[in-house]
Coordinates of C-alpha atoms in Angstrom, one line a residue:
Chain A
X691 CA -6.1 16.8 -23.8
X692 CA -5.3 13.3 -24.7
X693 CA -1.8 13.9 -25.9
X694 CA -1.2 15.9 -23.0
X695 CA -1.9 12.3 -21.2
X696 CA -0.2 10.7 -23.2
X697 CA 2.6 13.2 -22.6
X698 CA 2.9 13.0 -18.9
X699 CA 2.5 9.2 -18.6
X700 CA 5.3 7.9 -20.7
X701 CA 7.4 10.5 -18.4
X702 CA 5.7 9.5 -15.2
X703 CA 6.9 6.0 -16.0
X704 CA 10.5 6.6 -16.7
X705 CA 10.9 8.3 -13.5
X706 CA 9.5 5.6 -12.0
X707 CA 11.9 2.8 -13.7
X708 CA 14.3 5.1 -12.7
X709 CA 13.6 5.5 -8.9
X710 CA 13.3 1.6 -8.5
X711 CA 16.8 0.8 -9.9
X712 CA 18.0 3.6 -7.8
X713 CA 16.2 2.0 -5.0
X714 CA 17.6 -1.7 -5.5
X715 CA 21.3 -0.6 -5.4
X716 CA 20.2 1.0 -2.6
X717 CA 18.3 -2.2 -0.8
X718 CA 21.8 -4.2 -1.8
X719 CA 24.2 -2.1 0.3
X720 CA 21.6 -1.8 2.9
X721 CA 21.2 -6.0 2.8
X722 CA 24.9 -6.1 3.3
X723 CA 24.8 -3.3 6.1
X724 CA 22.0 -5.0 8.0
X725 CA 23.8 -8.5 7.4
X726 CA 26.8 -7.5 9.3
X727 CA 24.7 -5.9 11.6
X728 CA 22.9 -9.2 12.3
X729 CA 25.8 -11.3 12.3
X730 CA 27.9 -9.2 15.6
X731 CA 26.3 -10.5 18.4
X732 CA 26.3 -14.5 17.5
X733 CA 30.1 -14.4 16.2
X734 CA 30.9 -12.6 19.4
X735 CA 28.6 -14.8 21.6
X736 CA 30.5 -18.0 19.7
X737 CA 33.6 -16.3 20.6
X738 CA 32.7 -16.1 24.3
X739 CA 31.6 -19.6 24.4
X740 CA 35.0 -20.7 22.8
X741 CA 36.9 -18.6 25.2
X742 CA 35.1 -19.9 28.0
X743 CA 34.9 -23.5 27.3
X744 CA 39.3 -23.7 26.5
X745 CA 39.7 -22.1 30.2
X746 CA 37.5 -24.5 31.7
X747 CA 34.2 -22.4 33.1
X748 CA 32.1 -24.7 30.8
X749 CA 32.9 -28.7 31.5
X750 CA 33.8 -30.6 28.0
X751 CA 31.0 -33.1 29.7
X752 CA 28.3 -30.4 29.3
X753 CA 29.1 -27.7 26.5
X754 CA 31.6 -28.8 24.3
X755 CA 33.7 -25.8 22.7
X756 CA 32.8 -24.5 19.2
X757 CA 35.9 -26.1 17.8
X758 CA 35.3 -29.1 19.2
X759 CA 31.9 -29.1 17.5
X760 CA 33.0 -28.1 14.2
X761 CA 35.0 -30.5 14.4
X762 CA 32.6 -33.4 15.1
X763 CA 31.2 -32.2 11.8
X764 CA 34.1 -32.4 10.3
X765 CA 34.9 -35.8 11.1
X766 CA 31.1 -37.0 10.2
X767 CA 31.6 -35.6 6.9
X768 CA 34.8 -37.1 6.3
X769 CA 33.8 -40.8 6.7
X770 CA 30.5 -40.4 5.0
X771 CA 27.6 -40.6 7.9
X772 CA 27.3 -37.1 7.6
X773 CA 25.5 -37.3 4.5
X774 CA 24.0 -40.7 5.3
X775 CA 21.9 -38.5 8.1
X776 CA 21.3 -35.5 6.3
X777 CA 19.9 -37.3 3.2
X778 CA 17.7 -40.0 5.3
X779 CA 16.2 -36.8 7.1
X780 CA 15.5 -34.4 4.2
X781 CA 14.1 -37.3 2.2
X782 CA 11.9 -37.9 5.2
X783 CA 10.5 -34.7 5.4
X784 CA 10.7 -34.1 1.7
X785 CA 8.2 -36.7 1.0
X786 CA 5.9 -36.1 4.0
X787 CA 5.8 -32.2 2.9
X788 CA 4.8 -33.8 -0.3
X789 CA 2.1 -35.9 0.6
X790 CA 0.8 -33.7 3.2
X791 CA 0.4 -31.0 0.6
X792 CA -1.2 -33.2 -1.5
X793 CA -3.3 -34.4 0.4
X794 CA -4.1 -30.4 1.7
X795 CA -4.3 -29.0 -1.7
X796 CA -7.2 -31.6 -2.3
X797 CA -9.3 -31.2 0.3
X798 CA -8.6 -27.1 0.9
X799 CA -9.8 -27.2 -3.0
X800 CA -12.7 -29.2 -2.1
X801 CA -13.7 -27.2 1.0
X802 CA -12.9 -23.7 -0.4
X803 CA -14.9 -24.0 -3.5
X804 CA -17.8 -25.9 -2.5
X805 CA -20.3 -25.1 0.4
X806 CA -21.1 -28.8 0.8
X807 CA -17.7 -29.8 1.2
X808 CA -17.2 -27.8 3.4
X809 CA -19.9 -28.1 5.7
X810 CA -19.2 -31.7 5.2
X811 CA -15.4 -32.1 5.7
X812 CA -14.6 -28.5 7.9
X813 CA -16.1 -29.5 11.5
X814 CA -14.1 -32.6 11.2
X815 CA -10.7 -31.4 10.4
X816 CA -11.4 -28.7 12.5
X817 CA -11.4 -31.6 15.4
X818 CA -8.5 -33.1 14.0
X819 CA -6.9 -30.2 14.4
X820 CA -7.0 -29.6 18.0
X821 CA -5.5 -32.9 18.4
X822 CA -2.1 -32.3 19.4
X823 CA -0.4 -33.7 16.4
X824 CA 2.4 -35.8 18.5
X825 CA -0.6 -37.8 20.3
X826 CA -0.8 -39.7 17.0
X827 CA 2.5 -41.0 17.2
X828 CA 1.8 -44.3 19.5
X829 CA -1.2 -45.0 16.9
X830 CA 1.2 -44.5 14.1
X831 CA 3.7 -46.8 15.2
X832 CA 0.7 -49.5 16.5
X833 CA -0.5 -49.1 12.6
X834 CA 2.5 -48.9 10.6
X835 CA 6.1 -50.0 12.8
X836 CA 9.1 -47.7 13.3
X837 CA 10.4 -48.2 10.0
X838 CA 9.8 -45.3 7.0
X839 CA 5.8 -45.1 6.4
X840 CA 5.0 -43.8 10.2
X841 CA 7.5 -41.0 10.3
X842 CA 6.8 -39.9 6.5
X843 CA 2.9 -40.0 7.6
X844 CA 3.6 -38.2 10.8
X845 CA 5.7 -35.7 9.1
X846 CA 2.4 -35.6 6.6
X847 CA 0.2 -34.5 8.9
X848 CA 2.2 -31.6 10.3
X849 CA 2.0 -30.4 7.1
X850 CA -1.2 -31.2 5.9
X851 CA -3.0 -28.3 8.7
X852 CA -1.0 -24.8 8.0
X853 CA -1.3 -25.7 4.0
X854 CA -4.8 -26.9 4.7
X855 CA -6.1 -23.5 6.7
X856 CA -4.4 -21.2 4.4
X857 CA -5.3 -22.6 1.1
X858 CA -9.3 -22.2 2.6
X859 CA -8.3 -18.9 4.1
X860 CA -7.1 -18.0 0.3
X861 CA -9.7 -19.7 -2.1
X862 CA -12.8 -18.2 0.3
X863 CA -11.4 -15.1 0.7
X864 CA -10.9 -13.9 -3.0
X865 CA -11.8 -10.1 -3.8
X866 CA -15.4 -10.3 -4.5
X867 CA -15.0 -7.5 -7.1
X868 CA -12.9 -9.4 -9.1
X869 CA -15.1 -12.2 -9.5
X870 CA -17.3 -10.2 -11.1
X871 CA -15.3 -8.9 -13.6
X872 CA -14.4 -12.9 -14.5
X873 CA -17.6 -13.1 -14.6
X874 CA -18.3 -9.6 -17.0
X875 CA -16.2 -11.2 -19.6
X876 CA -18.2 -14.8 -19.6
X877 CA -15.9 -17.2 -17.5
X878 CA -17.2 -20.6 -16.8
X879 CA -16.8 -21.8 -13.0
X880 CA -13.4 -23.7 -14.3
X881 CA -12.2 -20.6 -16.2
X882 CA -12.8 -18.5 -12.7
X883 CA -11.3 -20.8 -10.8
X884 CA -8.1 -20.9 -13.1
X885 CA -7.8 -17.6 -14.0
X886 CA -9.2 -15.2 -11.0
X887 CA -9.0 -17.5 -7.7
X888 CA -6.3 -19.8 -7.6
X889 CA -3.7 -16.7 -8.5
X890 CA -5.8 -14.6 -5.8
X891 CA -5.2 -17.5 -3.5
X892 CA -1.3 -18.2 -4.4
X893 CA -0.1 -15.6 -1.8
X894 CA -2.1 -17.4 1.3
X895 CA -0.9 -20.9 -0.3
X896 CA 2.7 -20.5 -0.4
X897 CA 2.4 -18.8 3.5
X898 CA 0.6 -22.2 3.9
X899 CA 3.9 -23.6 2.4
X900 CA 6.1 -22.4 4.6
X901 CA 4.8 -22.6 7.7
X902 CA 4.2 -26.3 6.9
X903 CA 7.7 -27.1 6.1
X904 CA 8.7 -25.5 9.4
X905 CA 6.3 -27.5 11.1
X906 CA 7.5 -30.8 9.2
X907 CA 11.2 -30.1 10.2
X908 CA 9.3 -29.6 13.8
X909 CA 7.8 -33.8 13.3
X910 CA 11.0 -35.1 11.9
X911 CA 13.0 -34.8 15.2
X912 CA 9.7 -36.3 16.9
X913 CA 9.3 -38.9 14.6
X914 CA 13.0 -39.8 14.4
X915 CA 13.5 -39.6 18.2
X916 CA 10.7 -42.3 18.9
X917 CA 13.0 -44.7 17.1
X918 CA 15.4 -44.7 13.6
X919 CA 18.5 -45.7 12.9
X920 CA 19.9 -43.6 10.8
X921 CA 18.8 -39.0 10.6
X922 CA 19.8 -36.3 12.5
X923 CA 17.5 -37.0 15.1
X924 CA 19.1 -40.3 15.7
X925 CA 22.2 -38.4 16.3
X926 CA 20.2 -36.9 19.1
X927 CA 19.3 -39.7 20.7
X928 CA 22.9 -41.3 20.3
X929 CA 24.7 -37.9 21.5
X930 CA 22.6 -38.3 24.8
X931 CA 22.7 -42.1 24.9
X932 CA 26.8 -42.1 24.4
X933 CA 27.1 -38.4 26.6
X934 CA 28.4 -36.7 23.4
X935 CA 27.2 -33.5 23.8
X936 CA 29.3 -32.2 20.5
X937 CA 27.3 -35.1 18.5
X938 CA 23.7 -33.4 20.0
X939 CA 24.7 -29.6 19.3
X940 CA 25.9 -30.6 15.9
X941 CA 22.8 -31.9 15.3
X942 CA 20.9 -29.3 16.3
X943 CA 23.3 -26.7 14.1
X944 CA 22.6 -29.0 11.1
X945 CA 18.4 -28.7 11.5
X946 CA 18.8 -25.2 11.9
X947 CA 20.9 -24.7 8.7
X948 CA 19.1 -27.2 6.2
X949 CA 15.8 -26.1 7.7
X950 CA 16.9 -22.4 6.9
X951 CA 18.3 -23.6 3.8
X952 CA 14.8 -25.7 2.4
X953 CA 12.8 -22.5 3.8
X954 CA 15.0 -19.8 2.1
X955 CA 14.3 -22.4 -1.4
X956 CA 10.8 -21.6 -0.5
X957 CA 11.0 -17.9 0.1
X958 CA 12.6 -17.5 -3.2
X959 CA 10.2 -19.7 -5.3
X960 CA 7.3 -17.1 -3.1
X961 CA 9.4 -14.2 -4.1
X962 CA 8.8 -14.9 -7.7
X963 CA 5.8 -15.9 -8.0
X964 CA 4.4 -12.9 -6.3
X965 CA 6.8 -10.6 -8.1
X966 CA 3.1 -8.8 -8.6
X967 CA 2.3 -8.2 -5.5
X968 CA 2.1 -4.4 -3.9
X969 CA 4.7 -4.8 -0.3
X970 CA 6.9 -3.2 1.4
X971 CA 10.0 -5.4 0.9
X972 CA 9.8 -5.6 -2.6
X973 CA 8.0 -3.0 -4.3
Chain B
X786 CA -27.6 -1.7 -29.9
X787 CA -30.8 -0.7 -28.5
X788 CA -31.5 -1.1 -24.3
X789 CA -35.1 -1.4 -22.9
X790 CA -36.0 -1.6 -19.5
X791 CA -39.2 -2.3 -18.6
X792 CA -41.1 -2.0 -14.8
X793 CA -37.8 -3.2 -13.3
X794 CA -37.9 -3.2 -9.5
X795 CA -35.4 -5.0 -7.1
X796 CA -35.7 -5.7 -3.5
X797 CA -33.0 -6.7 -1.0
X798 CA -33.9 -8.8 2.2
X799 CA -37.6 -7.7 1.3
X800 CA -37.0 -4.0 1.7
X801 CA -37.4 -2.0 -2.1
X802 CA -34.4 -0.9 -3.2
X803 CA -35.3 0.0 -6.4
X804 CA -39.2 0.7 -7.7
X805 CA -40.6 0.1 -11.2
X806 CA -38.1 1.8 -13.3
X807 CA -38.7 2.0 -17.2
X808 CA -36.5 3.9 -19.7
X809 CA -35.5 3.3 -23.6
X810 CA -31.8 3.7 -24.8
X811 CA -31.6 4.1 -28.6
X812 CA -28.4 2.6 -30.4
X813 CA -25.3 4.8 -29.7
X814 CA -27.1 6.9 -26.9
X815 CA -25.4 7.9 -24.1
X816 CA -27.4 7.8 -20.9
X817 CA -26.7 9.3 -17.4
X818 CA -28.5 8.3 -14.4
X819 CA -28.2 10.4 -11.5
X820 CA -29.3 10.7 -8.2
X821 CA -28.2 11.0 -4.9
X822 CA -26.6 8.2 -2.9
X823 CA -28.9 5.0 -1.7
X824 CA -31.2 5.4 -4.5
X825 CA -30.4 2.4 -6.2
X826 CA -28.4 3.7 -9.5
X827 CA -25.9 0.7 -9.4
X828 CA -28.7 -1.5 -8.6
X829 CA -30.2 -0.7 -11.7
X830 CA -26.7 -0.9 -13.6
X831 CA -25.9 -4.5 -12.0
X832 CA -29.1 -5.6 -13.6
X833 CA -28.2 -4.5 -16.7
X834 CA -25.1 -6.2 -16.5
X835 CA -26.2 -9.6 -15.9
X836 CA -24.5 -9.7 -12.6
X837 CA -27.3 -9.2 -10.5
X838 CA -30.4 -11.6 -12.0
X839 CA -32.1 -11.5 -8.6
X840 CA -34.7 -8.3 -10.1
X841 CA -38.5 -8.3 -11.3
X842 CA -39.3 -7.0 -14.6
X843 CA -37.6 -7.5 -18.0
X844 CA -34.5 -5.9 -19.4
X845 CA -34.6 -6.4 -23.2
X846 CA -31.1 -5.8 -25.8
X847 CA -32.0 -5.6 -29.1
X848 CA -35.6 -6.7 -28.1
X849 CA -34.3 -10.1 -26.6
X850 CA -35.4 -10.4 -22.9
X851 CA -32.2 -11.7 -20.9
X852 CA -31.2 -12.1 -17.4
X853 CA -27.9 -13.6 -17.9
X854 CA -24.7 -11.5 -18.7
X855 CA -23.9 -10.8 -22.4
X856 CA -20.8 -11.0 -24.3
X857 CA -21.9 -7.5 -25.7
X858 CA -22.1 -5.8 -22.2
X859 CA -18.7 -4.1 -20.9
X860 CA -18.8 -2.9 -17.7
X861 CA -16.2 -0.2 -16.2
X862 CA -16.7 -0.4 -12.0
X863 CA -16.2 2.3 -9.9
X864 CA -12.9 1.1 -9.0
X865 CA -10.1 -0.4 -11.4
X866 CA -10.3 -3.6 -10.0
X867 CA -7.4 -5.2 -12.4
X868 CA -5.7 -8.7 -11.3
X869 CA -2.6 -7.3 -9.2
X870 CA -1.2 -10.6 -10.7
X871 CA -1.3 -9.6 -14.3
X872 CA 0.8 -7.1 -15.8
X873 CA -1.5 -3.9 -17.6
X874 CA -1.1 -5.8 -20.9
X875 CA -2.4 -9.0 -19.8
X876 CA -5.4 -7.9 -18.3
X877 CA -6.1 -5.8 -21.2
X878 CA -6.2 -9.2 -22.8
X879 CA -8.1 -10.9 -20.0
X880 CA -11.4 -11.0 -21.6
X881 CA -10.0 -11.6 -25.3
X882 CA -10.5 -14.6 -27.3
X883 CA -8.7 -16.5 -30.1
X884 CA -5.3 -16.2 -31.1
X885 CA -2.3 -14.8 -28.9
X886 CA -0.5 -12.4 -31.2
X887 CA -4.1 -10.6 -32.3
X888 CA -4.7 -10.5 -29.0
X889 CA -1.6 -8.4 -28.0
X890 CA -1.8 -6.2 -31.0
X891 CA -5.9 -5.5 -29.9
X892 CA -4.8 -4.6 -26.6
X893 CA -1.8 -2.7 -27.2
X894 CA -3.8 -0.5 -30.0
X895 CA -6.7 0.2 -26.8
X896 CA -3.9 1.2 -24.3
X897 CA -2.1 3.6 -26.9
X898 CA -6.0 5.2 -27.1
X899 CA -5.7 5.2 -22.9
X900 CA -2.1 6.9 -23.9
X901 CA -0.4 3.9 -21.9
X902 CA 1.4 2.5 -24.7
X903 CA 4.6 2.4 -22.6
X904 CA 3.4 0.7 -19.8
X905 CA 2.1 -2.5 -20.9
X906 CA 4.7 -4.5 -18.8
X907 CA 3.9 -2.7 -15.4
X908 CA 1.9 -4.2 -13.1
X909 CA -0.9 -2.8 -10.8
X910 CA 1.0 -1.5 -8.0
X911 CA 3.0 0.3 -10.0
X912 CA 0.0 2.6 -11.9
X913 CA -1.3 5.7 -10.4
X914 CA -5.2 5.5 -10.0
X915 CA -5.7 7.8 -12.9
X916 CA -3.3 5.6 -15.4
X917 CA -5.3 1.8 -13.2
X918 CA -8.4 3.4 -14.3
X919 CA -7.1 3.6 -18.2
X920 CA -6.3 0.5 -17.8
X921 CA -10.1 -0.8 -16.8
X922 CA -11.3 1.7 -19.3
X923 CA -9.1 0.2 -22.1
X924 CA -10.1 -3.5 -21.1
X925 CA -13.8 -2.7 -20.6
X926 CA -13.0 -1.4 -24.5
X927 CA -11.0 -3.9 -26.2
X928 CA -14.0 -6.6 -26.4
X929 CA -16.0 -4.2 -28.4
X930 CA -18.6 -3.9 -26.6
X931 CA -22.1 -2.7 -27.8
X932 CA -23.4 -1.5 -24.8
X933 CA -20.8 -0.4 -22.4
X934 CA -21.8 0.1 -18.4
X935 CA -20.4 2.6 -16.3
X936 CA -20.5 3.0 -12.3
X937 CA -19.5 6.3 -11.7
X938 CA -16.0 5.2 -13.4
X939 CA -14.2 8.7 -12.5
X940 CA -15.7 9.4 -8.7
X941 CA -12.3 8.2 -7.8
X942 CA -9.8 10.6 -9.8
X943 CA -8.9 14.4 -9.2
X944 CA -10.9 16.6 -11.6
X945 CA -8.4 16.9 -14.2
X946 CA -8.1 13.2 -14.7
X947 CA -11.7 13.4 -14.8
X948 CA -11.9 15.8 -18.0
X949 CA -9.4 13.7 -19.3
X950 CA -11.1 10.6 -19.1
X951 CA -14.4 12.3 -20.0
X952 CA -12.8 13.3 -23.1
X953 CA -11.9 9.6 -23.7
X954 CA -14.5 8.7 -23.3
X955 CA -16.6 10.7 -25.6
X956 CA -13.4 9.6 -28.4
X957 CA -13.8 6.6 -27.9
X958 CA -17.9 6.6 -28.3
X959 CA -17.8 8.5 -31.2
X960 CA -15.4 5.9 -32.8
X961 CA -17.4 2.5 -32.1
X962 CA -20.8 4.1 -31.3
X963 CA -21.3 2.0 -28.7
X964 CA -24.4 2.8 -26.2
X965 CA -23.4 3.6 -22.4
X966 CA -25.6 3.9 -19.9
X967 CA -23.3 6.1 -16.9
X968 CA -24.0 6.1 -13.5
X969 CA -23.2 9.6 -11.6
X970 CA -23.8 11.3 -9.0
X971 CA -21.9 14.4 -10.0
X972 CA -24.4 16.3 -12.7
X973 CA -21.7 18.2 -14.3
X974 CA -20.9 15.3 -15.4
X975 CA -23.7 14.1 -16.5
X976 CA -24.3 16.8 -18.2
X977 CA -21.2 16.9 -20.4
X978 CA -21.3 13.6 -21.8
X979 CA -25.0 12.6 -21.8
X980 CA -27.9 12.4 -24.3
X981 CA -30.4 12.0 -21.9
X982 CA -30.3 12.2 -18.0
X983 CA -32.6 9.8 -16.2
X984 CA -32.9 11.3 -12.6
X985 CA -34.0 8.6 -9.9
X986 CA -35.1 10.1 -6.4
X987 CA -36.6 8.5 -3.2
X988 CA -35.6 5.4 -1.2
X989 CA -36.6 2.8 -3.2
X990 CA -35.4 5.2 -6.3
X991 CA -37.7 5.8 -8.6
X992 CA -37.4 7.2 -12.0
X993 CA -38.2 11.2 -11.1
X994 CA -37.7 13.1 -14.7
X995 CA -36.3 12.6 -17.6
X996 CA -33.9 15.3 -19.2
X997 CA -32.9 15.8 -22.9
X998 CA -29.5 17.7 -23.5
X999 CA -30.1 18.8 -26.9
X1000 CA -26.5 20.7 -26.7
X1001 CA -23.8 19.6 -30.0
X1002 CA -21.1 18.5 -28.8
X1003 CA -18.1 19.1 -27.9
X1004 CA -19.7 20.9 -25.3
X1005 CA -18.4 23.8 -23.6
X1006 CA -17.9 22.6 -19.8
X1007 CA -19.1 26.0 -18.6
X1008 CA -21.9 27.2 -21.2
X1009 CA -25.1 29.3 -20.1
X1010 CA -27.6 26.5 -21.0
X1011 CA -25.6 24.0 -19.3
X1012 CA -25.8 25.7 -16.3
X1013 CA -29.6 26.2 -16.4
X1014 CA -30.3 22.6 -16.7
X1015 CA -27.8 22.4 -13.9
X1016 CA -30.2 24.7 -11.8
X1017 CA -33.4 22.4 -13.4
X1018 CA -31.5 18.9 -12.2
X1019 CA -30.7 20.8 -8.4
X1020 CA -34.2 21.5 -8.2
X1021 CA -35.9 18.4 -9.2
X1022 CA -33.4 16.5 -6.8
X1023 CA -34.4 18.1 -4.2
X1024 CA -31.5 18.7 -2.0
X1025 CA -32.9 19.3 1.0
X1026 CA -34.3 16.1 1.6
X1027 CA -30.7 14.2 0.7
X1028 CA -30.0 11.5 3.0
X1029 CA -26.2 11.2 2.7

């Protein structure tokens, strides 16, 4: 019986291994397929726009052409304020994603693992929450000036709430079950924590992660519009102030791409640290 | 090591779920405690276990009266329940202590005895229930435990799994000796593998008969006498009144 088992387990699992390099080739092509796929309809819309915009039907004044963007960008980059605005902004929201998750990962630890904290703390920034996070930025400035610690702290708190809510959601919502195996083989309270709840609560954590740096790439352009000198969102406020519409799309194409860029950095940290975990993308 | 349990009753939100049960286990015994659904077998089991201390009466290992779980006690649920974050080998080791590379060879001997010696770097998702509950039965195993737990650890599994695990099981039992006390509710079962079948009836469950399976093992899954204690357990749990 048992070498039968045996037998049909080892064989079980090399079809297995096999299936799943099969199926990655597979996923590759596909990724490429559904790339192209995805990429039609904005390289044709682009090429509308350009067409459009060199025969007149869009004023210069309004919607620049493509090319004419591009080459905004261009000229940025070649005397140097390009990377003058990008760095000023990243750093920005860099160090307010920091300290916000800091300061998240503290009290979501606090809150999640002990009932006191959290009847103590939760109500609170529960009413913090519904506070619509821009309102603070008056009080912020009032505190602190326009110069770096406002914006960072603005930036802060847009982060602090998703990472907040979803570390809670993860730490209280650990399987039950496997607590009490922890538990069968003599963990301490610091042992379960280590080793059963904080992996069980990685996957909600690094959601958290994410959908906070979106939301601090959301407070940058808020807290650099209300006054800076230097970031992308000054170029907003400059495009409109000197009617450059080139310098305010170009802008906006630069969020999107580092924003994408900083979020893909994140998906790929997620996709390995959950390398475990039972999905339909990756398993 | 031996197991007493002495006049242990446990109540949830004041209603009874379990009534004054009291039964010996003798060192290396296997025990099988069977009854029909809602009449507190796992109750019992989590008692044992240490993971439930909220009961009355005393549960004694070796004579010592403890509520609080002991290092001696493995405990194989119902379901796997392995970390989806560890791979098989590493929570085969999840409950070891000391030194790394005795660790690995400990666990790696216990899954060869599961026959999952090649699939020590998979992780959860990967494993079939049958080869996830191997797994649990091979970390449940690798601590050496004295008196080993089980809630209804195969309910889960087709039938052939079943026999195969059944047959582990017994391997496995007759190598370390340790005591298990099984949980069941399916008394073919219980009646292959046990010593001694405690049958619990009633809501609160209470200990209804006692059963002795003098048969040598290995048994034969399908023998006359096993089949007339069959026909003695069907009686004295009374079908007709089952409740699920």
């Amino acid at each position: 019986m048992k070498h039968k088992g045996e037998l049909t387990s080892t064989v079980v699992v090399s079809n297995r291994i096999s299936e799943k390099k099969g199926g990655r080739t597979n996923r590759n092509f596909r990724g490429g397929e559904a790339l192209l796929l995805g990429s039609i309809i904005p390289i044709a819309l682009v090429l509308v726009w350009e067409i459009l915009s060199r025969i007149g039907v869009f004023p210069a004044y309004q919607l620049p052409a493509p090319s004419t963007i591009l080459e905004t960008i261009r000229q940025m980059a070649q005397d140097g304020s390009l990377w003058n605005h990008i760095g000023i902004t990243t750093y920005r929201v860099f160090v307010g994603f920091v300290f916000g998750t800091i300061a998240a990962v503290i009290l979501g630890s606090l809150v999640g693992f002990y009932k006191k904290a959290e009847q103590l703390f939760d109500p609170m920034i529960q009413a913090f929450r519904s506070i619509p996070s821009l309102a603070w930025v008056p009080l912020f400035i009032l505190w602190m000036g326009i110069g770096e610690p406002s914006k960072v702290t603005m930036i802060a708190v847009g982060v602090f709430f998703p990472v907040y809510l979803n570390l809670v959601s993860g730490i209280t919502g650990v399987d039950r079950k496997l607590i009490e195996v922890g538990k069968m083989y003599g963990l301490n309270t610091f042992q379960l924590i280590k080793r059963v709840i904080l992996p069980a609560a990685l996957p909600s954590f690094l959601v958290g992660l994410r959908s906070g740096l979106g939301l601090g790439w959301m407070f940058v352009v808020a807290a650099e519009l209300m006054g800076a000198s230097k970031g992308l969102g000054y170029l907003l406020v400059l495009g409109q102030n000197t009617l450059s519409p080139e310098t305010i799309i170009a802008s906006i194409i630069l969020f999107a791409i580092i924003g994408k860029l900083s979020d893909w950095i994140l998906k790929l940290i997620e996709k390995r640290a959950l390398r475990w975990q039972d999905n339909l993308v990756q398993s | 090591m031996s197991l007493e349990v002495r006049n242990v009753s446990r109540s949830f939100d004041g209603k009874k779920a379990v009534n004054n049960i009291s039964f010996f286990a003798e060192p290396g015994e296997i025990i099988g405690i069977l009854g029909t659904s809602g009449c507190g077998k796992s109750t019992i089991l989590r008692a044992i276990s240490g993971l439930d201390s909220g009961y009355d009466g005393d549960i004694a290992i070796n004579g010592n009266v403890e509520k609080e779980i002991q290092d001696t006690t493995g405990f194989i649920f119902q379901e796997p329940r392995l970390f989806p974050w560890l791979t098989v080998l590493d929570n085969v080791t999840f409950g070891l202590k000391g030194d790394k590379d005795d660790k690995i060879t400990s666990a790696k001997a216990y899954l060869k005895n599961v026959g999952l010696e090649e699939s020590g770097g998979l992780y959860p998702r990967q494993l079939s229930g049958g080869m996830a509950q191997r797994v649990a039965i091979a970390r449940a195993l690798v601590t050496s435990p004295e008196i080993l737990l089980l809630d209804e650890p195969f309910s889960a599994l087709d039938a052939f799994t079943k026999m195969q695990l059944q047959d582990l099981l017994l391997d496995v039992w007759r190598a370390y000796q340790s005591t298990i006390i099984l949980v069941t509710h399916d008394i073919d079962e219980a009646l292959y593998l046990c010593d001694r079948i405690i049958i619990l009836r009633g809501q609160p469950g209470e200990l209804h008969k006692e059963i002795k399976i003098e048969e040598p093992r290995p048994r034969d899954r399908a023998s006359k006498q096993l089949a007339a204690h069959k026909a003695e357990i069907l009686e004295s749990l009374d079908l007709n009144l089952k409740t699920s």
